[in-house]
mmCIF file of N, CA and C in Angstrom:
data_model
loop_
_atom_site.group_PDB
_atom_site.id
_atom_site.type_symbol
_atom_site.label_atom_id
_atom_site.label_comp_id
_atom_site.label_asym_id
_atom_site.label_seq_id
_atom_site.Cartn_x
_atom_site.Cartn_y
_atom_site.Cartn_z
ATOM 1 N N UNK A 1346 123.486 111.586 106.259
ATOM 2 C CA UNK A 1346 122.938 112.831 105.737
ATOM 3 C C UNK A 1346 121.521 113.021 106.284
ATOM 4 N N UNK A 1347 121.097 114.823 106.897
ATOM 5 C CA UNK A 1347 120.146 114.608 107.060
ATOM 6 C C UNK A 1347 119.632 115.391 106.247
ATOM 7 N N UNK A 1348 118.540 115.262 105.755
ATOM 8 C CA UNK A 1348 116.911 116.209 104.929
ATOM 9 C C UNK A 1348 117.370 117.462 105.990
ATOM 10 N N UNK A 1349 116.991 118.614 105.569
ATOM 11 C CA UNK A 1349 117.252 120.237 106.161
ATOM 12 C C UNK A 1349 115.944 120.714 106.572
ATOM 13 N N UNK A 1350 115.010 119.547 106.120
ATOM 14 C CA UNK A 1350 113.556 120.047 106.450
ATOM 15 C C UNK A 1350 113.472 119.074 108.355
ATOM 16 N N UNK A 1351 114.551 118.263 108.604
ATOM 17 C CA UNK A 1351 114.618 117.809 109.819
ATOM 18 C C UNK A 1351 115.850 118.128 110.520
ATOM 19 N N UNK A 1352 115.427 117.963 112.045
ATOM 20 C CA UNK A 1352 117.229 118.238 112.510
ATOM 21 C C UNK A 1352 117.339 117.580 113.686
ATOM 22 N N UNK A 1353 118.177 117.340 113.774
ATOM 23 C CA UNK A 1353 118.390 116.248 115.088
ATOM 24 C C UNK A 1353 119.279 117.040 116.217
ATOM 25 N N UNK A 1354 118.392 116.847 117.657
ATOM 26 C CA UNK A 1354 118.745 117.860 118.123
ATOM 27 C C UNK A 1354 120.175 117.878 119.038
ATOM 28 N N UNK A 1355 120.335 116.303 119.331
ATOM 29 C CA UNK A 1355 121.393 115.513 120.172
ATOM 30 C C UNK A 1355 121.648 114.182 119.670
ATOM 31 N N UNK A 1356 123.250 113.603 119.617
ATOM 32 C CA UNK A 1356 123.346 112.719 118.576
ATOM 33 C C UNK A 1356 122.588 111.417 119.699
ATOM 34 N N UNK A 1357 122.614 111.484 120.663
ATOM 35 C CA UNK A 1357 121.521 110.537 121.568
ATOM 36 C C UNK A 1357 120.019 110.301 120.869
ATOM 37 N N UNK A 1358 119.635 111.348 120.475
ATOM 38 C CA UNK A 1358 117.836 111.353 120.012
ATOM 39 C C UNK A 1358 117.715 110.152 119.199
ATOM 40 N N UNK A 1359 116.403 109.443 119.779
ATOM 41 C CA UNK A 1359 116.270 108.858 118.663
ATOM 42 C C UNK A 1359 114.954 109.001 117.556
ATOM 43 N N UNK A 1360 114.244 110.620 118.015
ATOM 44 C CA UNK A 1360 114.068 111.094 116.880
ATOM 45 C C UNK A 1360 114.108 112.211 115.889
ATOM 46 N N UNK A 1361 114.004 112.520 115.039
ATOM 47 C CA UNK A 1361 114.225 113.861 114.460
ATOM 48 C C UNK A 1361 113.024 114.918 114.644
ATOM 49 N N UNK A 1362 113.614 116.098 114.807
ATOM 50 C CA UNK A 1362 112.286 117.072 114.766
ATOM 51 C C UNK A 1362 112.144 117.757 113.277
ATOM 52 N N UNK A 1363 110.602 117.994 113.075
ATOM 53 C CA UNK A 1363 110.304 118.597 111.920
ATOM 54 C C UNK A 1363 110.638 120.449 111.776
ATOM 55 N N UNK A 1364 111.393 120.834 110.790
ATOM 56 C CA UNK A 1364 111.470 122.415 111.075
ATOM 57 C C UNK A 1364 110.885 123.061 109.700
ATOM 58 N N UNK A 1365 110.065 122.249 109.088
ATOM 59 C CA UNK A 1365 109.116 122.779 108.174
ATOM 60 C C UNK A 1365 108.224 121.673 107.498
ATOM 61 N N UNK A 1366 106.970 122.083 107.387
ATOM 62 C CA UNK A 1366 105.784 121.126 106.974
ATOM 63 C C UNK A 1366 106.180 120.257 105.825
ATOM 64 N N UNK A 1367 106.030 118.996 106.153
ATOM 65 C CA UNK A 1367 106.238 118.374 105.360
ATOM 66 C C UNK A 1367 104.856 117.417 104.992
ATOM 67 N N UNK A 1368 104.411 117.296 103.612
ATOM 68 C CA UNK A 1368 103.298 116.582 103.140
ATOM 69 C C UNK A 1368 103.593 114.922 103.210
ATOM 70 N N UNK A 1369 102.396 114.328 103.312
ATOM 71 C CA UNK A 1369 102.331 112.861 103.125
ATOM 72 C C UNK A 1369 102.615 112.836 101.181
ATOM 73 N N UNK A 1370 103.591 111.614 101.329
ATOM 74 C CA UNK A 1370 104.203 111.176 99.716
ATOM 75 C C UNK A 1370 105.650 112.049 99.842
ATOM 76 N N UNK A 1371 105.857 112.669 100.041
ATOM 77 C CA UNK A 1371 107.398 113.866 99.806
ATOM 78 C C UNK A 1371 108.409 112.298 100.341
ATOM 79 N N UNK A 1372 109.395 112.686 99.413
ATOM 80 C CA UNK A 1372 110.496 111.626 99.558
ATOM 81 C C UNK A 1372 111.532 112.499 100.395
ATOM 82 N N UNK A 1373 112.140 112.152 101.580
ATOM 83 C CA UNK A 1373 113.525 112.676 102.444
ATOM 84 C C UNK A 1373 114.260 111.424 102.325
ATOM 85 N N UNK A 1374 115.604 111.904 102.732
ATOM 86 C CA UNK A 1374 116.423 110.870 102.796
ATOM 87 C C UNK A 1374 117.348 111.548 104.433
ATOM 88 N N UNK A 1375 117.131 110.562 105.385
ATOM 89 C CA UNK A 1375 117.099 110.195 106.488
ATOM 90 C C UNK A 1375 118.294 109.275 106.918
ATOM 91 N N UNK A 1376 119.366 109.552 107.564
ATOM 92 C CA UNK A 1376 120.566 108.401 107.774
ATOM 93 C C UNK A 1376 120.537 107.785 106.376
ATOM 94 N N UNK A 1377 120.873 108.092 105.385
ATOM 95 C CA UNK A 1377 121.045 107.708 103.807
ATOM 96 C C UNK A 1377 120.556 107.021 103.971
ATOM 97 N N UNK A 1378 119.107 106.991 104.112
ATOM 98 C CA UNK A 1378 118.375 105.951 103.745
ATOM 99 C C UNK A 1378 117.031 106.953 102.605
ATOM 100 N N UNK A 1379 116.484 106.760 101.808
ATOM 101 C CA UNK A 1379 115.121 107.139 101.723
ATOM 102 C C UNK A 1379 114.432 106.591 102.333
ATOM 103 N N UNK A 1380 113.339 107.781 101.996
ATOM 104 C CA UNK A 1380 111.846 107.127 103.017
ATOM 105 C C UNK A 1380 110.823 108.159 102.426
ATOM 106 N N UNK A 1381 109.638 107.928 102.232
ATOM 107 C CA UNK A 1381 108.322 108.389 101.805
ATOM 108 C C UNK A 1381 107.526 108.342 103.144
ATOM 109 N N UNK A 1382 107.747 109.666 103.142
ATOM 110 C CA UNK A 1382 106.709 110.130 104.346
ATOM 111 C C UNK A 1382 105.260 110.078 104.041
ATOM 112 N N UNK A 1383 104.564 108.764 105.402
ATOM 113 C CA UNK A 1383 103.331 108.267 105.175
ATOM 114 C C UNK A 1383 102.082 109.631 105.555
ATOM 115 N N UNK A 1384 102.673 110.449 106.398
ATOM 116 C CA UNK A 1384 101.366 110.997 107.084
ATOM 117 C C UNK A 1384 102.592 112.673 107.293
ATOM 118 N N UNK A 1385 101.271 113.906 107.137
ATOM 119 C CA UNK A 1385 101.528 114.947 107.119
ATOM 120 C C UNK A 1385 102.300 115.204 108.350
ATOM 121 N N UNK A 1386 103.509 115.560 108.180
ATOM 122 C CA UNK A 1386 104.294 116.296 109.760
ATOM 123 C C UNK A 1386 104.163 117.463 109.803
ATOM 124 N N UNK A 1387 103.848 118.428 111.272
ATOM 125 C CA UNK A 1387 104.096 119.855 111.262
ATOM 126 C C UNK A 1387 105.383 119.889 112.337
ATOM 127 N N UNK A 1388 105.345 121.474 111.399
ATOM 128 C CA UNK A 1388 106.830 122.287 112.462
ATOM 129 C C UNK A 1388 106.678 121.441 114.480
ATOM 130 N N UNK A 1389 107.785 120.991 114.659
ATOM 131 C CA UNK A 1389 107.867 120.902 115.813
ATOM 132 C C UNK A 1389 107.319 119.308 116.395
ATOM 133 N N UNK A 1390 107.191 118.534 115.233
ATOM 134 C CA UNK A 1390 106.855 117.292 115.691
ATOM 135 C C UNK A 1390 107.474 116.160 115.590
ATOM 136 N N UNK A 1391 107.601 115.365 115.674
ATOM 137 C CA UNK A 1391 108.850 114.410 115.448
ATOM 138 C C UNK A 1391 108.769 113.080 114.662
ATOM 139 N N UNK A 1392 109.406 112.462 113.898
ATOM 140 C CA UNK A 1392 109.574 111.193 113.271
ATOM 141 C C UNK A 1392 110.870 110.258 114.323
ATOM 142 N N UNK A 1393 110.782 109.072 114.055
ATOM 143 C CA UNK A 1393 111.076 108.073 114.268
ATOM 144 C C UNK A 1393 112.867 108.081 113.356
ATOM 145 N N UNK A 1394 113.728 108.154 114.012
ATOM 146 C CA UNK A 1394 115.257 107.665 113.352
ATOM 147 C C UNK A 1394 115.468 106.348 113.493
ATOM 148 N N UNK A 1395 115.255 105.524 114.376
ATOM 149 C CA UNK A 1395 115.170 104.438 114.124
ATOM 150 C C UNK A 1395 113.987 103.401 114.634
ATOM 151 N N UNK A 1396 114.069 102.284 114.155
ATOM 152 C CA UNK A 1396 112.633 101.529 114.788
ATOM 153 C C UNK A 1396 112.718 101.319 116.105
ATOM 154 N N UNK A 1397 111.450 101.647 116.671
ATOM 155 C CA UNK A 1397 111.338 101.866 118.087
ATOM 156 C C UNK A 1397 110.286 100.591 118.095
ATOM 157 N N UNK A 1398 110.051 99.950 119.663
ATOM 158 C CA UNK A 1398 109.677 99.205 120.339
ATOM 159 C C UNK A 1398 108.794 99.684 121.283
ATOM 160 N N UNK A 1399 107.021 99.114 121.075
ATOM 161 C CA UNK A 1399 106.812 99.341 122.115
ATOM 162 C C UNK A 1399 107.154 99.908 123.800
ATOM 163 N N UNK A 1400 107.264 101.086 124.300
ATOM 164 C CA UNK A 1400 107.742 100.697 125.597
ATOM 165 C C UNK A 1400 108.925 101.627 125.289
ATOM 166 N N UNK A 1401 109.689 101.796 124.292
ATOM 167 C CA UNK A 1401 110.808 102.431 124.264
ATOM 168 C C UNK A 1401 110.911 103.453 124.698
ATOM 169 N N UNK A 1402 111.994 104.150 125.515
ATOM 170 C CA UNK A 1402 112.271 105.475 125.333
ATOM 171 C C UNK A 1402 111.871 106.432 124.862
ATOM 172 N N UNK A 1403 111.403 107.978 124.570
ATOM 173 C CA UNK A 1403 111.446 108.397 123.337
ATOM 174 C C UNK A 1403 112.381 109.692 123.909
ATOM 175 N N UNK A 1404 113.885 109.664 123.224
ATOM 176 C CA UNK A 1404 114.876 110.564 123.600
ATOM 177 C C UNK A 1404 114.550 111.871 122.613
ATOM 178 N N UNK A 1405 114.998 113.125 123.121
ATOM 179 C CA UNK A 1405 114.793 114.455 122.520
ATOM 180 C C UNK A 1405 115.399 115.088 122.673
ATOM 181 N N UNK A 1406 116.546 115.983 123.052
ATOM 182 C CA UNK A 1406 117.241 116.373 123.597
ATOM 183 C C UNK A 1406 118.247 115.771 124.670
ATOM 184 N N UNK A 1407 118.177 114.696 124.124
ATOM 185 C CA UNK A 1407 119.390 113.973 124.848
ATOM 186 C C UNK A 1407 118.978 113.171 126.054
ATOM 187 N N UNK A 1408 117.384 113.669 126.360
ATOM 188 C CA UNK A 1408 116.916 113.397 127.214
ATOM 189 C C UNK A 1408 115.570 112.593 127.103
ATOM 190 N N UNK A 1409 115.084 111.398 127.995
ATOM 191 C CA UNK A 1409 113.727 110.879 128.112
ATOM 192 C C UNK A 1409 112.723 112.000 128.059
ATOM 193 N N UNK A 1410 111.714 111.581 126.873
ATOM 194 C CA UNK A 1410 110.584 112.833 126.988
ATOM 195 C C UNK A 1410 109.197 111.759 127.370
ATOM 196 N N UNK A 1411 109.288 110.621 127.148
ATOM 197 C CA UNK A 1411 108.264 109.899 126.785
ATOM 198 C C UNK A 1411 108.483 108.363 126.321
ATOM 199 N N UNK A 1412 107.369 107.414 126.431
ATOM 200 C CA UNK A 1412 107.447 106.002 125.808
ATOM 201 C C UNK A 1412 106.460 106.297 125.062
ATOM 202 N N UNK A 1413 106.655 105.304 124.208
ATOM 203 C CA UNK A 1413 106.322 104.795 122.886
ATOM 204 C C UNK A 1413 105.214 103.851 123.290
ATOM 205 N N UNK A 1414 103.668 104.093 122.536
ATOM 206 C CA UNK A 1414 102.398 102.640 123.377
ATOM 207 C C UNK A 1414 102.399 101.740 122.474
ATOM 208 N N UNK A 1415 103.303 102.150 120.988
ATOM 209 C CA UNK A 1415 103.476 100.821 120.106
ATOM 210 C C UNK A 1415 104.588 100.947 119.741
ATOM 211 N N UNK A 1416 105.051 99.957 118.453
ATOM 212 C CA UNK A 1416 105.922 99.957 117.981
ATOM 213 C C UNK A 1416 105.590 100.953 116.543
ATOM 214 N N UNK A 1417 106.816 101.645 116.225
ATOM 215 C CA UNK A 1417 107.398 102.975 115.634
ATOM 216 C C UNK A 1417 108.047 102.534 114.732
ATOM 217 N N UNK A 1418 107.846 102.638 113.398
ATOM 218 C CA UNK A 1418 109.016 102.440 112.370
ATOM 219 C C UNK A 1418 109.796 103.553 112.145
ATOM 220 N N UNK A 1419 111.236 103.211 111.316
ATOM 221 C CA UNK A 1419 111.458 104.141 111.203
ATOM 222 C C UNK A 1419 111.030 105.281 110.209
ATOM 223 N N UNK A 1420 111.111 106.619 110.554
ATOM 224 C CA UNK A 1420 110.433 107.590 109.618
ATOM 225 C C UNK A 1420 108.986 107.704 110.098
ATOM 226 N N UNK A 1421 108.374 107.128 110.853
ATOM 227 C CA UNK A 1421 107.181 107.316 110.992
ATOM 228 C C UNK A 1421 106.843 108.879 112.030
ATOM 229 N N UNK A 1422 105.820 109.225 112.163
ATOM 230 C CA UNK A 1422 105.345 110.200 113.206
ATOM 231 C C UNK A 1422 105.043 109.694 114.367
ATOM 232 N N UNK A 1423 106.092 110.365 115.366
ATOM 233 C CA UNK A 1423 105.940 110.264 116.936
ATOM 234 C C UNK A 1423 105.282 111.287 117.579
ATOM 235 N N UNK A 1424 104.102 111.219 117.993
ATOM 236 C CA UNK A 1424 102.937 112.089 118.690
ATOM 237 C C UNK A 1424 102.347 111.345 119.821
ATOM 238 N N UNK A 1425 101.685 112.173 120.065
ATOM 239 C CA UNK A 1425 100.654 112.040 121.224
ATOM 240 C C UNK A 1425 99.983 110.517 120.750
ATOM 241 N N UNK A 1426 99.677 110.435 119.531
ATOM 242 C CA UNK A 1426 98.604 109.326 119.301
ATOM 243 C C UNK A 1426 99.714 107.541 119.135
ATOM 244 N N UNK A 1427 101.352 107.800 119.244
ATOM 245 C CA UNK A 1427 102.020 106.217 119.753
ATOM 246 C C UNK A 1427 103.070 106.695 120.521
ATOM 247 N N UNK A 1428 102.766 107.905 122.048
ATOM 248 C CA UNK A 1428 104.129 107.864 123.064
ATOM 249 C C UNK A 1428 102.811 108.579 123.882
ATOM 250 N N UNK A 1429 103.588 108.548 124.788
ATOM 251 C CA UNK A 1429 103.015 109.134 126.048
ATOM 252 C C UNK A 1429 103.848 109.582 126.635
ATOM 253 N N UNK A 1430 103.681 110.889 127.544
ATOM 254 C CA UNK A 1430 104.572 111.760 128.414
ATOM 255 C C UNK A 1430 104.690 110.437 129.748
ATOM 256 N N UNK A 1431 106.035 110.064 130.164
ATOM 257 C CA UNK A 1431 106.221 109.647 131.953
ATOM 258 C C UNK A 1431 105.943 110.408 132.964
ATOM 259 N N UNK A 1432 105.605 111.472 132.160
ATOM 260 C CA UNK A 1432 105.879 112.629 133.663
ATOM 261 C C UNK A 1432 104.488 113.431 133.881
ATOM 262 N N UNK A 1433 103.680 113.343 132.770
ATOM 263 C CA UNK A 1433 102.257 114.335 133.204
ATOM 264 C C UNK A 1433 101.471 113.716 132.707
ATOM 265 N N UNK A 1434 100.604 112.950 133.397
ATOM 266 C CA UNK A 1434 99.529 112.574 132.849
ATOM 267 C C UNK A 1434 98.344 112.378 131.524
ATOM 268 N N UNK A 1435 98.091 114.401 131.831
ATOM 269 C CA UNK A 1435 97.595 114.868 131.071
ATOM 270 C C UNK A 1435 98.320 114.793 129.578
ATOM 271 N N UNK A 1436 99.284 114.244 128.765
ATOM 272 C CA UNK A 1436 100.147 114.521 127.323
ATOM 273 C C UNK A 1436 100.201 113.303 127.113
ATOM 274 N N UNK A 1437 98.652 112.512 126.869
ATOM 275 C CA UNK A 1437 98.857 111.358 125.983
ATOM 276 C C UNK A 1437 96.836 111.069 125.637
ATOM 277 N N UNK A 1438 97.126 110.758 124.668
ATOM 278 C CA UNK A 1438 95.549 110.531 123.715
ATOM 279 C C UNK A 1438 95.165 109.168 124.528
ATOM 280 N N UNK A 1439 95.964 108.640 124.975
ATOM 281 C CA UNK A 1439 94.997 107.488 126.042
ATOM 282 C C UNK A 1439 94.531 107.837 127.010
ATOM 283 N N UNK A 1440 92.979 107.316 127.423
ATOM 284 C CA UNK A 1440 92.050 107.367 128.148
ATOM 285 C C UNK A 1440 92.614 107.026 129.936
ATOM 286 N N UNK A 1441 92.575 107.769 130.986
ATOM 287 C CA UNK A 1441 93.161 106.851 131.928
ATOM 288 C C UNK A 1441 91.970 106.480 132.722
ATOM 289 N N UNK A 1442 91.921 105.267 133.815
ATOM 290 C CA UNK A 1442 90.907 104.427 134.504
ATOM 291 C C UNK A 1442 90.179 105.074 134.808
ATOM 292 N N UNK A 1443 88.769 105.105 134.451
ATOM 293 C CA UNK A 1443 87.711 105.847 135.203
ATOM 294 C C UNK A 1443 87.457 107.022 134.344
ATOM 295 N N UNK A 1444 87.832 106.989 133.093
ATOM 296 C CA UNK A 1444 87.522 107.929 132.301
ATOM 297 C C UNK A 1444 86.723 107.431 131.479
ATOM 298 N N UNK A 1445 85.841 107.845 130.718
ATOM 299 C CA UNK A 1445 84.097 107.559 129.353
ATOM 300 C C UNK A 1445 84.878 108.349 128.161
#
């Protein structure tokens, strides 16, 4: 079962996207599991379906969008600040060489 406030966009993904704001504390229930969402999600951002690994993948459409620079629990928020884009540089909160 999924929460209606998330939707999964390809049964490949391994995370869900947000399709309405959800507050830090709000209880969803996620692959029948509960879970207490730690940190505020907005429209269009994604949580964690299952625990991710440093380094992992991060699938979205069925497709590689990005790795993961830590490890991801599940339910947590997948952003800019623990994945990074493979493909553009510029779409990740880490600093690259030669940058202050």
């Amino acid at each position: 079962m999924i929460d209606q406030r998330f939707v999964l966009l390809s049964k490949e993904d391994n995370v869900f996207v947000c399709c309405e704001q959800v507050k830090a504390g709000v209880e969803v229930c996620l692959e029948e599991r509960m879970l207490t969402i730690q940190t505020e999600i907005n429209v269009g951002h994604k949580i964690a379906r299952f625990d991710l690994i440093q380094g992992d993948k991060v699938i979205k459409y069925g497709a590689p969008i990005g790795s993961t620079t830590e490890n991801i629990a599940f339910g947590e928020h997948v952003h800019m600040h623990n994945m990074k884009s493979d493909y553009i540089a510029s779409h990740t909160r880490q600093k690259r060489a030669g940058e202050e």
